[in-house]
mmCIF file of C-alpha atoms and ligand atoms in Angstrom:
data_model
loop_
_atom_site.group_PDB
_atom_site.id
_atom_site.type_symbol
_atom_site.label_atom_id
_atom_site.label_comp_id
_atom_site.label_asym_id
_atom_site.label_seq_id
_atom_site.Cartn_x
_atom_site.Cartn_y
_atom_site.Cartn_z
ATOM 1 C CA UNK A 1 -124.142 192.533 -34.064
ATOM 2 C CA UNK A 2 -122.236 189.275 -33.614
ATOM 3 C CA UNK A 3 -123.494 185.776 -34.321
ATOM 4 C CA UNK A 4 -123.344 183.897 -31.021
ATOM 5 C CA UNK A 5 -125.211 180.725 -31.872
ATOM 6 C CA UNK A 6 -126.589 178.868 -34.883
ATOM 7 C CA UNK A 7 -128.301 175.500 -35.042
ATOM 8 C CA UNK A 8 -130.485 173.352 -37.258
ATOM 9 C CA UNK A 9 -133.967 172.119 -36.378
ATOM 10 C CA UNK A 10 -135.128 169.040 -38.274
ATOM 11 C CA UNK A 11 -138.789 168.140 -38.007
ATOM 12 C CA UNK A 12 -141.503 166.295 -39.910
ATOM 13 C CA UNK A 13 -144.912 167.851 -39.295
ATOM 14 C CA UNK A 14 -146.467 165.940 -42.184
ATOM 15 C CA UNK A 15 -143.177 165.935 -44.095
ATOM 16 C CA UNK A 16 -139.501 166.688 -43.449
ATOM 17 C CA UNK A 17 -138.252 170.251 -43.053
ATOM 18 C CA UNK A 18 -134.846 171.644 -42.098
ATOM 19 C CA UNK A 19 -134.671 175.044 -40.439
ATOM 20 C CA UNK A 20 -131.610 177.078 -39.480
ATOM 21 C CA UNK A 21 -131.792 179.491 -36.578
ATOM 22 C CA UNK A 22 -129.089 182.152 -36.177
ATOM 23 C CA UNK A 23 -128.901 184.051 -32.870
ATOM 24 C CA UNK A 24 -126.981 187.299 -32.249
ATOM 25 C CA UNK A 25 -125.505 188.930 -29.164
ATOM 26 C CA UNK A 26 -128.233 191.593 -29.369
ATOM 27 C CA UNK A 27 -130.911 188.982 -28.912
ATOM 28 C CA UNK A 28 -132.216 189.351 -32.477
ATOM 29 C CA UNK A 29 -132.479 186.015 -34.265
ATOM 30 C CA UNK A 30 -133.200 184.963 -37.828
ATOM 31 C CA UNK A 31 -134.782 181.896 -39.388
ATOM 32 C CA UNK A 32 -133.657 180.318 -42.676
ATOM 33 C CA UNK A 33 -134.937 177.337 -44.621
ATOM 34 C CA UNK A 34 -132.521 174.532 -45.579
ATOM 35 C CA UNK A 35 -134.973 171.905 -46.831
ATOM 36 C CA UNK A 36 -133.814 169.801 -49.797
ATOM 37 C CA UNK A 37 -136.522 167.227 -50.387
ATOM 38 C CA UNK A 38 -135.248 163.658 -50.032
ATOM 39 C CA UNK A 39 -131.702 164.836 -49.187
ATOM 40 C CA UNK A 40 -132.448 166.758 -45.984
ATOM 41 C CA UNK A 41 -129.726 165.320 -43.781
ATOM 42 C CA UNK A 42 -126.983 166.088 -46.315
ATOM 43 C CA UNK A 43 -127.692 169.804 -45.858
ATOM 44 C CA UNK A 44 -127.866 169.400 -42.075
ATOM 45 C CA UNK A 45 -124.392 167.778 -42.067
ATOM 46 C CA UNK A 46 -123.014 170.499 -44.374
ATOM 47 C CA UNK A 47 -124.343 173.211 -42.072
ATOM 48 C CA UNK A 48 -123.383 171.632 -38.775
ATOM 49 C CA UNK A 49 -119.950 170.379 -39.702
ATOM 50 C CA UNK A 50 -118.731 173.098 -42.048
ATOM 51 C CA UNK A 51 -120.830 176.259 -41.965
ATOM 52 C CA UNK A 52 -122.035 176.885 -38.419
ATOM 53 C CA UNK A 53 -118.595 176.670 -36.744
ATOM 54 C CA UNK A 54 -117.314 179.322 -39.186
ATOM 55 C CA UNK A 55 -120.279 181.646 -38.534
ATOM 56 C CA UNK A 56 -119.796 182.048 -34.791
ATOM 57 C CA UNK A 57 -118.367 185.479 -34.010
ATOM 58 C CA UNK A 58 -119.060 186.927 -37.455
ATOM 59 C CA UNK A 59 -120.914 190.224 -37.873
ATOM 60 C CA UNK A 60 -124.488 189.268 -38.808
ATOM 61 C CA UNK A 61 -124.971 192.528 -40.718
ATOM 62 C CA UNK A 62 -122.351 191.588 -43.368
ATOM 63 C CA UNK A 63 -124.715 189.501 -45.488
ATOM 64 C CA UNK A 64 -122.812 189.929 -48.742
ATOM 65 C CA UNK A 65 -119.437 189.177 -47.208
ATOM 66 C CA UNK A 66 -120.754 186.063 -45.458
ATOM 67 C CA UNK A 67 -122.320 184.899 -48.734
ATOM 68 C CA UNK A 68 -119.020 185.323 -50.567
ATOM 69 C CA UNK A 69 -117.137 183.686 -47.688
ATOM 70 C CA UNK A 70 -119.350 180.594 -47.791
ATOM 71 C CA UNK A 71 -119.451 180.396 -51.594
ATOM 72 C CA UNK A 72 -115.801 181.067 -52.439
ATOM 73 C CA UNK A 73 -114.445 179.812 -49.157
ATOM 74 C CA UNK A 74 -115.689 176.260 -49.636
ATOM 75 C CA UNK A 75 -113.536 175.940 -52.771
ATOM 76 C CA UNK A 76 -116.223 173.450 -53.991
ATOM 77 C CA UNK A 77 -118.832 175.707 -55.562
ATOM 78 C CA UNK A 78 -122.498 175.314 -56.455
ATOM 79 C CA UNK A 79 -124.669 172.215 -56.193
ATOM 80 C CA UNK A 80 -127.984 171.857 -54.353
ATOM 81 C CA UNK A 81 -126.526 170.861 -50.967
ATOM 82 C CA UNK A 82 -124.013 173.721 -50.825
ATOM 83 C CA UNK A 83 -126.425 176.309 -52.181
ATOM 84 C CA UNK A 84 -129.283 175.264 -49.857
ATOM 85 C CA UNK A 85 -126.948 175.578 -46.870
ATOM 86 C CA UNK A 86 -125.826 179.035 -48.049
ATOM 87 C CA UNK A 87 -129.463 179.875 -48.831
ATOM 88 C CA UNK A 88 -130.519 179.106 -45.256
ATOM 89 C CA UNK A 89 -127.782 181.299 -43.783
ATOM 90 C CA UNK A 90 -128.588 184.125 -46.194
ATOM 91 C CA UNK A 91 -132.340 183.994 -45.492
ATOM 92 C CA UNK A 92 -131.730 184.038 -41.726
ATOM 93 C CA UNK A 93 -129.345 186.999 -42.060
ATOM 94 C CA UNK A 94 -131.845 189.021 -44.120
ATOM 95 C CA UNK A 95 -134.440 188.185 -41.467
ATOM 96 C CA UNK A 96 -132.075 189.527 -38.783
ATOM 97 C CA UNK A 97 -131.230 192.674 -40.741
ATOM 98 C CA UNK A 98 -134.888 193.458 -41.369
ATOM 99 C CA UNK A 99 -135.808 192.815 -37.729
ATOM 100 C CA UNK A 100 -132.927 195.033 -36.563
ATOM 101 C CA UNK A 101 -134.162 197.765 -38.924
ATOM 102 C CA UNK A 102 -137.702 197.199 -37.651
ATOM 103 C CA UNK A 103 -138.892 196.715 -41.222
ATOM 104 C CA UNK A 104 -140.698 193.984 -43.103
ATOM 105 C CA UNK A 105 -138.208 192.342 -45.466
ATOM 106 C CA UNK A 106 -139.844 193.681 -48.643
ATOM 107 C CA UNK A 107 -139.162 197.241 -47.453
ATOM 108 C CA UNK A 108 -135.495 196.485 -47.019
ATOM 109 C CA UNK A 109 -135.331 194.960 -50.504
ATOM 110 C CA UNK A 110 -136.595 198.182 -52.056
ATOM 111 C CA UNK A 111 -140.268 198.430 -51.157
ATOM 112 C CA UNK A 112 -143.507 197.328 -52.656
ATOM 113 C CA UNK A 113 -143.875 196.894 -56.432
ATOM 114 C CA UNK A 114 -147.385 195.449 -56.193
ATOM 115 C CA UNK A 115 -150.331 195.152 -53.840
ATOM 116 C CA UNK A 116 -150.578 191.380 -53.954
ATOM 117 C CA UNK A 117 -148.832 188.330 -55.293
ATOM 118 C CA UNK A 118 -150.662 186.154 -57.806
ATOM 119 C CA UNK A 119 -150.369 182.441 -57.080
ATOM 120 C CA UNK A 120 -151.206 179.257 -58.930
ATOM 121 C CA UNK A 121 -152.805 176.211 -57.364
ATOM 122 C CA UNK A 122 -152.351 172.525 -58.165
ATOM 123 C CA UNK A 123 -155.351 170.833 -59.746
ATOM 124 C CA UNK A 124 -154.896 167.114 -60.126
ATOM 125 C CA UNK A 125 -157.191 164.261 -61.027
ATOM 126 C CA UNK A 126 -156.965 160.596 -61.935
ATOM 127 C CA UNK A 127 -158.649 161.468 -65.238
ATOM 128 C CA UNK A 128 -159.840 164.524 -67.157
ATOM 129 C CA UNK A 129 -163.235 164.672 -65.447
ATOM 130 C CA UNK A 130 -161.904 164.606 -61.913
ATOM 131 C CA UNK A 131 -159.312 167.167 -62.912
ATOM 132 C CA UNK A 132 -162.085 169.448 -64.193
ATOM 133 C CA UNK A 133 -163.846 169.283 -60.840
ATOM 134 C CA UNK A 134 -160.614 170.225 -59.072
ATOM 135 C CA UNK A 135 -160.243 173.223 -61.407
ATOM 136 C CA UNK A 136 -163.794 174.210 -60.581
ATOM 137 C CA UNK A 137 -163.127 173.957 -56.838
ATOM 138 C CA UNK A 138 -160.012 176.139 -57.086
ATOM 139 C CA UNK A 139 -161.640 178.736 -59.320
ATOM 140 C CA UNK A 140 -164.431 178.976 -56.724
ATOM 141 C CA UNK A 141 -161.743 179.680 -54.113
ATOM 142 C CA UNK A 142 -160.562 182.664 -56.148
ATOM 143 C CA UNK A 143 -157.495 181.335 -57.953
ATOM 144 C CA UNK A 144 -156.748 183.103 -61.251
ATOM 145 C CA UNK A 145 -154.177 180.502 -62.266
ATOM 146 C CA UNK A 146 -154.124 176.732 -61.961
ATOM 147 C CA UNK A 147 -151.634 174.022 -62.755
ATOM 148 C CA UNK A 148 -153.383 171.105 -64.422
ATOM 149 C CA UNK A 149 -152.063 167.517 -64.196
ATOM 150 C CA UNK A 150 -154.200 164.447 -64.890
ATOM 151 C CA UNK A 151 -153.680 160.712 -64.931
ATOM 152 C CA UNK A 152 -152.793 159.304 -68.357
ATOM 153 C CA UNK A 153 -154.606 156.149 -69.526
ATOM 154 C CA UNK A 154 -152.169 153.228 -69.466
ATOM 155 C CA UNK A 155 -149.671 154.853 -67.043
ATOM 156 C CA UNK A 156 -150.393 153.577 -63.511
ATOM 157 C CA UNK A 157 -148.756 156.327 -61.438
ATOM 158 C CA UNK A 158 -147.936 159.752 -62.733
ATOM 159 C CA UNK A 159 -146.103 162.793 -61.454
ATOM 160 C CA UNK A 160 -148.246 165.471 -59.868
ATOM 161 C CA UNK A 161 -151.436 163.461 -59.389
ATOM 162 C CA UNK A 162 -152.622 162.845 -55.819
ATOM 163 C CA UNK A 163 -153.159 159.217 -54.797
ATOM 164 C CA UNK A 164 -156.714 159.904 -53.627
ATOM 165 C CA UNK A 165 -159.157 162.539 -54.810
ATOM 166 C CA UNK A 166 -159.042 165.834 -52.902
ATOM 167 C CA UNK A 167 -155.718 164.874 -51.262
ATOM 168 C CA UNK A 168 -152.469 166.785 -51.657
ATOM 169 C CA UNK A 169 -149.893 165.326 -53.982
ATOM 170 C CA UNK A 170 -146.817 164.191 -52.021
ATOM 171 C CA UNK A 171 -143.916 162.962 -54.137
ATOM 172 C CA UNK A 172 -141.596 161.731 -51.344
ATOM 173 C CA UNK A 173 -144.003 158.950 -50.459
ATOM 174 C CA UNK A 174 -141.750 156.053 -49.417
ATOM 175 C CA UNK A 175 -138.673 155.437 -47.324
ATOM 176 C CA UNK A 176 -136.762 154.268 -50.401
ATOM 177 C CA UNK A 177 -137.617 155.455 -53.928
ATOM 178 C CA UNK A 178 -140.899 154.093 -55.295
ATOM 179 C CA UNK A 179 -140.675 152.940 -58.934
ATOM 180 C CA UNK A 180 -142.966 154.569 -61.487
ATOM 181 C CA UNK A 181 -143.514 153.670 -65.142
ATOM 182 C CA UNK A 182 -143.381 156.184 -67.962
ATOM 183 C CA UNK A 183 -144.605 156.255 -71.545
ATOM 184 C CA UNK A 184 -143.863 159.374 -73.554
ATOM 185 C CA UNK A 185 -146.272 158.467 -76.370
ATOM 186 C CA UNK A 186 -149.236 157.890 -74.067
ATOM 187 C CA UNK A 187 -148.502 161.156 -72.289
ATOM 188 C CA UNK A 188 -148.045 163.214 -75.463
ATOM 189 C CA UNK A 189 -151.281 161.922 -76.934
ATOM 190 C CA UNK A 190 -153.231 162.705 -73.785
ATOM 191 C CA UNK A 191 -152.125 166.165 -72.628
ATOM 192 C CA UNK A 192 -153.644 168.196 -75.520
ATOM 193 C CA UNK A 193 -157.031 166.521 -74.809
ATOM 194 C CA UNK A 194 -156.778 167.594 -71.181
ATOM 195 C CA UNK A 195 -156.178 171.242 -72.078
ATOM 196 C CA UNK A 196 -158.891 171.224 -74.744
ATOM 197 C CA UNK A 197 -161.357 170.073 -72.069
ATOM 198 C CA UNK A 198 -160.234 172.675 -69.533
ATOM 199 C CA UNK A 199 -160.546 175.528 -72.040
ATOM 200 C CA UNK A 200 -163.933 174.264 -73.184
ATOM 201 C CA UNK A 201 -165.261 174.271 -69.612
ATOM 202 C CA UNK A 202 -163.582 177.329 -68.173
ATOM 203 C CA UNK A 203 -163.088 179.663 -71.129
ATOM 204 C CA UNK A 204 -159.996 181.650 -71.903
ATOM 205 C CA UNK A 205 -159.416 183.964 -68.933
ATOM 206 C CA UNK A 206 -158.042 181.440 -66.468
ATOM 207 C CA UNK A 207 -154.238 181.039 -66.529
ATOM 208 C CA UNK A 208 -153.287 177.411 -67.180
ATOM 209 C CA UNK A 209 -149.928 175.884 -66.323
ATOM 210 C CA UNK A 210 -148.484 172.421 -66.783
ATOM 211 C CA UNK A 211 -145.418 170.649 -65.385
ATOM 212 C CA UNK A 212 -143.734 168.120 -67.681
ATOM 213 C CA UNK A 213 -141.259 167.307 -64.895
ATOM 214 C CA UNK A 214 -138.199 166.852 -67.130
ATOM 215 C CA UNK A 215 -139.562 163.836 -69.032
ATOM 216 C CA UNK A 216 -139.253 164.762 -72.696
ATOM 217 C CA UNK A 217 -136.479 165.133 -75.231
ATOM 218 C CA UNK A 218 -136.185 168.577 -76.853
ATOM 219 C CA UNK A 219 -138.018 167.587 -80.049
ATOM 220 C CA UNK A 220 -140.803 165.916 -78.041
ATOM 221 C CA UNK A 221 -141.116 169.040 -75.900
ATOM 222 C CA UNK A 222 -141.356 171.097 -79.080
ATOM 223 C CA UNK A 223 -144.173 168.837 -80.272
ATOM 224 C CA UNK A 224 -146.062 169.243 -77.005
ATOM 225 C CA UNK A 225 -145.538 173.011 -76.960
ATOM 226 C CA UNK A 226 -147.005 173.257 -80.488
ATOM 227 C CA UNK A 227 -149.875 170.913 -79.708
ATOM 228 C CA UNK A 228 -151.065 173.023 -76.771
ATOM 229 C CA UNK A 229 -150.647 176.397 -78.495
ATOM 230 C CA UNK A 230 -154.404 176.726 -79.169
ATOM 231 C CA UNK A 231 -154.985 176.569 -75.384
ATOM 232 C CA UNK A 232 -152.394 179.322 -74.739
ATOM 233 C CA UNK A 233 -150.761 178.090 -71.560
ATOM 234 C CA UNK A 234 -149.279 180.526 -69.067
ATOM 235 C CA UNK A 235 -146.315 178.164 -69.102
ATOM 236 C CA UNK A 236 -145.009 174.697 -69.839
ATOM 237 C CA UNK A 237 -142.604 173.807 -67.028
ATOM 238 C CA UNK A 238 -139.392 171.762 -66.972
ATOM 239 C CA UNK A 239 -140.139 170.189 -70.318
ATOM 240 C CA UNK A 240 -136.638 168.663 -70.594
ATOM 241 C CA UNK A 241 -133.820 167.926 -68.178
ATOM 242 C CA UNK A 242 -131.601 170.953 -68.700
ATOM 243 C CA UNK A 243 -128.024 170.171 -67.807
ATOM 244 C CA UNK A 244 -127.484 171.104 -71.443
ATOM 245 C CA UNK A 245 -128.857 174.643 -71.662
ATOM 246 C CA UNK A 246 -128.732 174.511 -75.459
ATOM 247 C CA UNK A 247 -131.686 172.058 -75.357
ATOM 248 C CA UNK A 248 -133.978 175.006 -74.794
ATOM 249 C CA UNK A 249 -133.010 176.592 -78.104
ATOM 250 C CA UNK A 250 -134.578 173.849 -80.178
ATOM 251 C CA UNK A 251 -137.827 173.963 -78.217
ATOM 252 C CA UNK A 252 -137.980 177.749 -78.433
ATOM 253 C CA UNK A 253 -137.504 177.687 -82.203
ATOM 254 C CA UNK A 254 -140.619 175.556 -82.608
ATOM 255 C CA UNK A 255 -143.218 176.882 -80.220
ATOM 256 C CA UNK A 256 -144.718 180.047 -78.749
ATOM 257 C CA UNK A 257 -145.837 178.220 -75.586
ATOM 258 C CA UNK A 258 -144.014 180.063 -72.754
ATOM 259 C CA UNK A 259 -141.325 178.057 -70.972
ATOM 260 C CA UNK A 260 -140.591 177.940 -67.240
ATOM 261 C CA UNK A 261 -137.554 176.188 -65.868
ATOM 262 C CA UNK A 262 -135.162 175.985 -62.973
ATOM 263 C CA UNK A 263 -136.659 174.462 -59.822
ATOM 264 C CA UNK A 264 -133.614 172.175 -59.707
ATOM 265 C CA UNK A 265 -131.150 174.928 -60.655
ATOM 266 C CA UNK A 266 -129.146 176.524 -57.891
ATOM 267 C CA UNK A 267 -126.900 179.038 -59.602
ATOM 268 C CA UNK A 268 -127.030 181.917 -62.051
ATOM 269 C CA UNK A 269 -124.646 179.867 -64.187
ATOM 270 C CA UNK A 270 -127.282 177.138 -64.629
ATOM 271 C CA UNK A 271 -129.398 179.750 -66.420
ATOM 272 C CA UNK A 272 -126.896 182.060 -68.061
ATOM 273 C CA UNK A 273 -127.114 180.850 -71.666
ATOM 274 C CA UNK A 274 -130.864 180.319 -71.618
ATOM 275 C CA UNK A 275 -131.496 183.763 -70.163
ATOM 276 C CA UNK A 276 -129.100 185.596 -72.443
ATOM 277 C CA UNK A 277 -130.482 183.837 -75.519
ATOM 278 C CA UNK A 278 -134.072 184.447 -74.414
ATOM 279 C CA UNK A 279 -134.920 180.737 -74.670
ATOM 280 C CA UNK A 280 -137.114 180.836 -71.542
ATOM 281 C CA UNK A 281 -139.815 183.027 -69.991
ATOM 282 C CA UNK A 282 -139.842 182.234 -66.258
ATOM 283 C CA UNK A 283 -137.197 181.345 -63.672
ATOM 284 C CA UNK A 284 -138.223 178.837 -60.981
ATOM 285 C CA UNK A 285 -135.349 178.607 -58.476
ATOM 286 C CA UNK A 286 -136.686 179.044 -54.943
ATOM 287 C CA UNK A 287 -134.765 181.190 -52.459
ATOM 288 C CA UNK A 288 -133.641 178.161 -50.444
ATOM 289 C CA UNK A 289 -131.996 176.198 -53.240
ATOM 290 C CA UNK A 290 -130.563 179.195 -55.067
ATOM 291 C CA UNK A 291 -128.279 180.451 -52.310
ATOM 292 C CA UNK A 292 -130.858 182.724 -50.691
ATOM 293 C CA UNK A 293 -132.072 186.222 -51.444
ATOM 294 C CA UNK A 294 -128.592 187.540 -52.239
ATOM 295 C CA UNK A 295 -128.059 185.166 -55.165
ATOM 296 C CA UNK A 296 -131.612 184.713 -56.471
ATOM 297 C CA UNK A 297 -131.870 188.503 -56.681
ATOM 298 C CA UNK A 298 -128.917 188.434 -59.085
ATOM 299 C CA UNK A 299 -130.648 185.807 -61.232
ATOM 300 C CA UNK A 300 -133.867 187.873 -61.265
ATOM 301 C CA UNK A 301 -131.962 191.024 -62.242
ATOM 302 C CA UNK A 302 -130.207 189.259 -65.106
ATOM 303 C CA UNK A 303 -133.543 187.789 -66.224
ATOM 304 C CA UNK A 304 -135.184 191.226 -66.168
ATOM 305 C CA UNK A 305 -132.837 192.450 -68.908
ATOM 306 C CA UNK A 306 -134.404 189.865 -71.217
ATOM 307 C CA UNK A 307 -138.110 190.248 -70.276
ATOM 308 C CA UNK A 308 -137.943 187.059 -68.225
ATOM 309 C CA UNK A 309 -139.989 186.933 -65.022
ATOM 310 C CA UNK A 310 -140.050 185.031 -61.756
ATOM 311 C CA UNK A 311 -142.282 182.046 -61.024
ATOM 312 C CA UNK A 312 -140.813 180.539 -57.884
ATOM 313 C CA UNK A 313 -141.115 176.919 -56.917
ATOM 314 C CA UNK A 314 -143.464 176.589 -53.938
ATOM 315 C CA UNK A 315 -144.775 173.048 -53.320
ATOM 316 C CA UNK A 316 -145.413 171.696 -49.808
ATOM 317 C CA UNK A 317 -141.865 170.350 -49.659
ATOM 318 C CA UNK A 318 -140.715 173.952 -49.319
ATOM 319 C CA UNK A 319 -141.803 175.032 -45.833
ATOM 320 C CA UNK A 320 -143.514 178.251 -44.717
ATOM 321 C CA UNK A 321 -140.062 179.798 -44.073
ATOM 322 C CA UNK A 322 -139.128 179.612 -47.758
ATOM 323 C CA UNK A 323 -142.619 180.640 -48.836
ATOM 324 C CA UNK A 324 -142.768 183.554 -46.380
ATOM 325 C CA UNK A 325 -139.451 184.938 -47.622
ATOM 326 C CA UNK A 326 -140.664 184.426 -51.206
ATOM 327 C CA UNK A 327 -143.805 186.482 -50.578
ATOM 328 C CA UNK A 328 -141.570 189.426 -49.565
ATOM 329 C CA UNK A 329 -139.320 188.912 -52.588
ATOM 330 C CA UNK A 330 -142.362 188.616 -54.883
ATOM 331 C CA UNK A 331 -143.851 191.812 -53.444
ATOM 332 C CA UNK A 332 -140.655 193.677 -54.256
ATOM 333 C CA UNK A 333 -139.163 192.138 -57.417
ATOM 334 C CA UNK A 334 -140.002 194.284 -60.471
ATOM 335 C CA UNK A 335 -140.124 191.337 -62.888
ATOM 336 C CA UNK A 336 -142.527 189.190 -60.894
ATOM 337 C CA UNK A 337 -144.595 186.648 -62.805
ATOM 338 C CA UNK A 338 -146.391 184.234 -60.484
ATOM 339 C CA UNK A 339 -145.842 182.241 -57.262
ATOM 340 C CA UNK A 340 -146.567 178.532 -56.883
ATOM 341 C CA UNK A 341 -148.830 177.793 -53.932
ATOM 342 C CA UNK A 342 -149.601 174.389 -52.464
ATOM 343 C CA UNK A 343 -151.192 174.990 -49.060
ATOM 344 C CA UNK A 344 -149.404 173.404 -46.098
ATOM 345 C CA UNK A 345 -151.442 171.230 -43.767
ATOM 346 C CA UNK A 346 -152.430 171.915 -40.155
ATOM 347 C CA UNK A 347 -149.509 169.978 -38.686
ATOM 348 C CA UNK A 348 -147.061 172.217 -40.541
ATOM 349 C CA UNK A 349 -148.882 175.295 -39.245
ATOM 350 C CA UNK A 350 -148.614 173.965 -35.684
ATOM 351 C CA UNK A 351 -144.841 174.313 -36.047
ATOM 352 C CA UNK A 352 -144.448 177.369 -38.285
ATOM 353 C CA UNK A 353 -146.294 180.658 -37.836
ATOM 354 C CA UNK A 354 -146.365 183.317 -40.566
ATOM 355 C CA UNK A 355 -147.813 186.753 -41.030
ATOM 356 C CA UNK A 356 -148.529 186.793 -44.772
ATOM 357 C CA UNK A 357 -152.117 185.980 -45.651
ATOM 358 C CA UNK A 358 -153.854 184.301 -48.536
ATOM 359 C CA UNK A 359 -156.838 185.973 -50.131
ATOM 360 C CA UNK A 360 -158.640 185.460 -53.385
ATOM 361 C CA UNK A 361 -155.860 183.531 -55.117
ATOM 362 C CA UNK A 362 -153.155 185.974 -53.960
ATOM 363 C CA UNK A 363 -150.691 186.391 -51.105
ATOM 364 C CA UNK A 364 -150.674 189.635 -49.188
ATOM 365 C CA UNK A 365 -147.363 190.339 -47.509
ATOM 366 C CA UNK A 366 -147.263 190.975 -43.740
ATOM 367 C CA UNK A 367 -145.902 194.033 -41.972
ATOM 368 C CA UNK A 368 -144.032 192.300 -39.122
ATOM 369 C CA UNK A 369 -140.278 193.022 -39.097
ATOM 370 C CA UNK A 370 -138.243 190.369 -40.940
ATOM 371 C CA UNK A 371 -139.788 187.765 -43.236
ATOM 372 C CA UNK A 372 -142.565 187.147 -40.736
ATOM 373 C CA UNK A 373 -142.104 183.383 -40.289
ATOM 374 C CA UNK A 374 -141.109 181.746 -37.033
ATOM 375 C CA UNK A 375 -140.705 178.218 -35.715
ATOM 376 C CA UNK A 376 -142.086 176.822 -32.460
ATOM 377 C CA UNK A 377 -139.199 174.597 -31.418
ATOM 378 C CA UNK A 378 -141.083 172.590 -28.817
ATOM 379 C CA UNK A 379 -143.849 171.850 -31.344
ATOM 380 C CA UNK A 380 -141.167 170.876 -33.888
ATOM 381 C CA UNK A 381 -139.661 168.413 -31.390
ATOM 382 C CA UNK A 382 -142.896 166.439 -31.422
ATOM 383 C CA UNK A 383 -142.433 165.545 -35.110
ATOM 384 C CA UNK A 384 -139.150 163.653 -35.580
ATOM 385 C CA UNK A 385 -137.449 163.228 -38.961
ATOM 386 C CA UNK A 386 -138.349 160.137 -40.938
ATOM 387 C CA UNK A 387 -136.432 159.216 -44.106
ATOM 388 C CA UNK A 388 -138.503 159.816 -47.254
ATOM 389 C CA UNK A 389 -137.373 159.538 -50.872
ATOM 390 C CA UNK A 390 -138.536 160.828 -54.219
ATOM 391 C CA UNK A 391 -139.520 158.172 -56.786
ATOM 392 C CA UNK A 392 -137.617 156.942 -59.822
ATOM 393 C CA UNK A 393 -139.137 156.444 -63.249
ATOM 394 C CA UNK A 394 -138.661 153.616 -65.745
ATOM 395 C CA UNK A 395 -139.822 153.246 -69.325
ATOM 396 C CA UNK A 396 -142.171 150.359 -69.993
ATOM 397 C CA UNK A 397 -139.179 148.157 -70.969
ATOM 398 C CA UNK A 398 -137.433 148.858 -67.647
ATOM 399 C CA UNK A 399 -134.983 151.552 -68.807
ATOM 400 C CA UNK A 400 -134.345 154.112 -66.088
ATOM 401 C CA UNK A 401 -135.805 157.480 -67.094
ATOM 402 C CA UNK A 402 -136.080 160.989 -65.656
ATOM 403 C CA UNK A 403 -138.565 161.388 -62.822
HETATM 404 O O1 GCO B 1 -143.432 172.096 -59.694
HETATM 405 C C1 GCO B 1 -143.338 171.587 -58.605
HETATM 406 O O2 GCO B 1 -143.946 171.940 -57.612
HETATM 407 C C2 GCO B 1 -142.325 170.507 -58.468
HETATM 408 O O3 GCO B 1 -142.051 169.892 -59.675
HETATM 409 C C3 GCO B 1 -142.497 169.573 -57.324
HETATM 410 O O4 GCO B 1 -143.680 168.831 -57.402
HETATM 411 C C4 GCO B 1 -141.269 168.678 -57.216
HETATM 412 O O5 GCO B 1 -141.462 167.453 -57.808
HETATM 413 C C5 GCO B 1 -140.899 168.481 -55.819
HETATM 414 O O6 GCO B 1 -140.737 169.740 -55.236
HETATM 415 C C6 GCO B 1 -139.658 167.657 -55.653
HETATM 416 O O7 GCO B 1 -139.144 167.831 -54.401
HETATM 417 MG MG1 MG B 2 -142.108 171.487 -61.132
#
């Protein structure tokens, strides 16, 4: 089965998405996601100029060999742009292989390990009270797990909180980066109050998650982890920037709050020390940014040796293609933990169809051959790309900080 054609489709049904379509001489095609929020066109250029020309004529069934060819063959390894491009090719090739085998992807991966995939929703509010009503709304919809983020008094704009009540949070909200202000002290004083209120209102069965979005130093993260221990979080996410993996050791030594990390990681090497030292509990790398199913499966297998589970990144900036493939992976992977779920809007669904379904806080995988997601190219053409950037953060004195 030879690859005869491959091309990218860039569209913005509500927000920017990059899709790779690979076509074979047998008429079977596969769809892969190449979306890297705020840096979309860098991946498009990488694919079009360097990857696609080398794919034409290759045997689409040699997924592993093509992965190795693209990874080793570039000489320049790793990095989000490279790994998202490889991820898109890999996802499309698994889609092709599963379609050719007439099997849903999860069957090809090894079959079902669970009936349904637990997800967590985003609950955001400008203050604690409005956050509580969002939790209530999501619990009524059947969610067993919610991520809780609320505005902090004295900080005008904060990560993860929608601009208007009931709206989705969209971080890439301006053509050039918006500037936010950050105060660690105000944040650290406020978060334990938020979780105390949520536990008081909703009891102890609901899983609670929180995203620190890389803003703390290790000792500050340790303080926060300890402070929220009475509210037993499911996880505290990305509590520090983690170029230095050793940072996680200090946090781990101080707190029993479980730690999730890795939505910005793209390689097993970004995790190796923290997995092998058991400094973390959940891996976050989505299939797109981690070099596709072939590579993320290796990370998950390594993690499994150390009782570490998956908790894949899944905000709206990852399109239905990435999410659909993730639902298959989540249905199969033995060490599954949870799947992030931020529902896409109607415009996105006009372009992408999928056969997984959402029920009672869980995803149920579909039975269509492949990963079950497709793109309507003429619908996509109606939503042209528009540059959008993620914000930057500054401390109150103007110092540039982590966003
Ligand atoms: O946990 C999450 O869902 C993430 O932190 C997102 O909100 C990111 O900020 C976004 O995906 C950046 O592109
Ligand atoms: Mg996050």
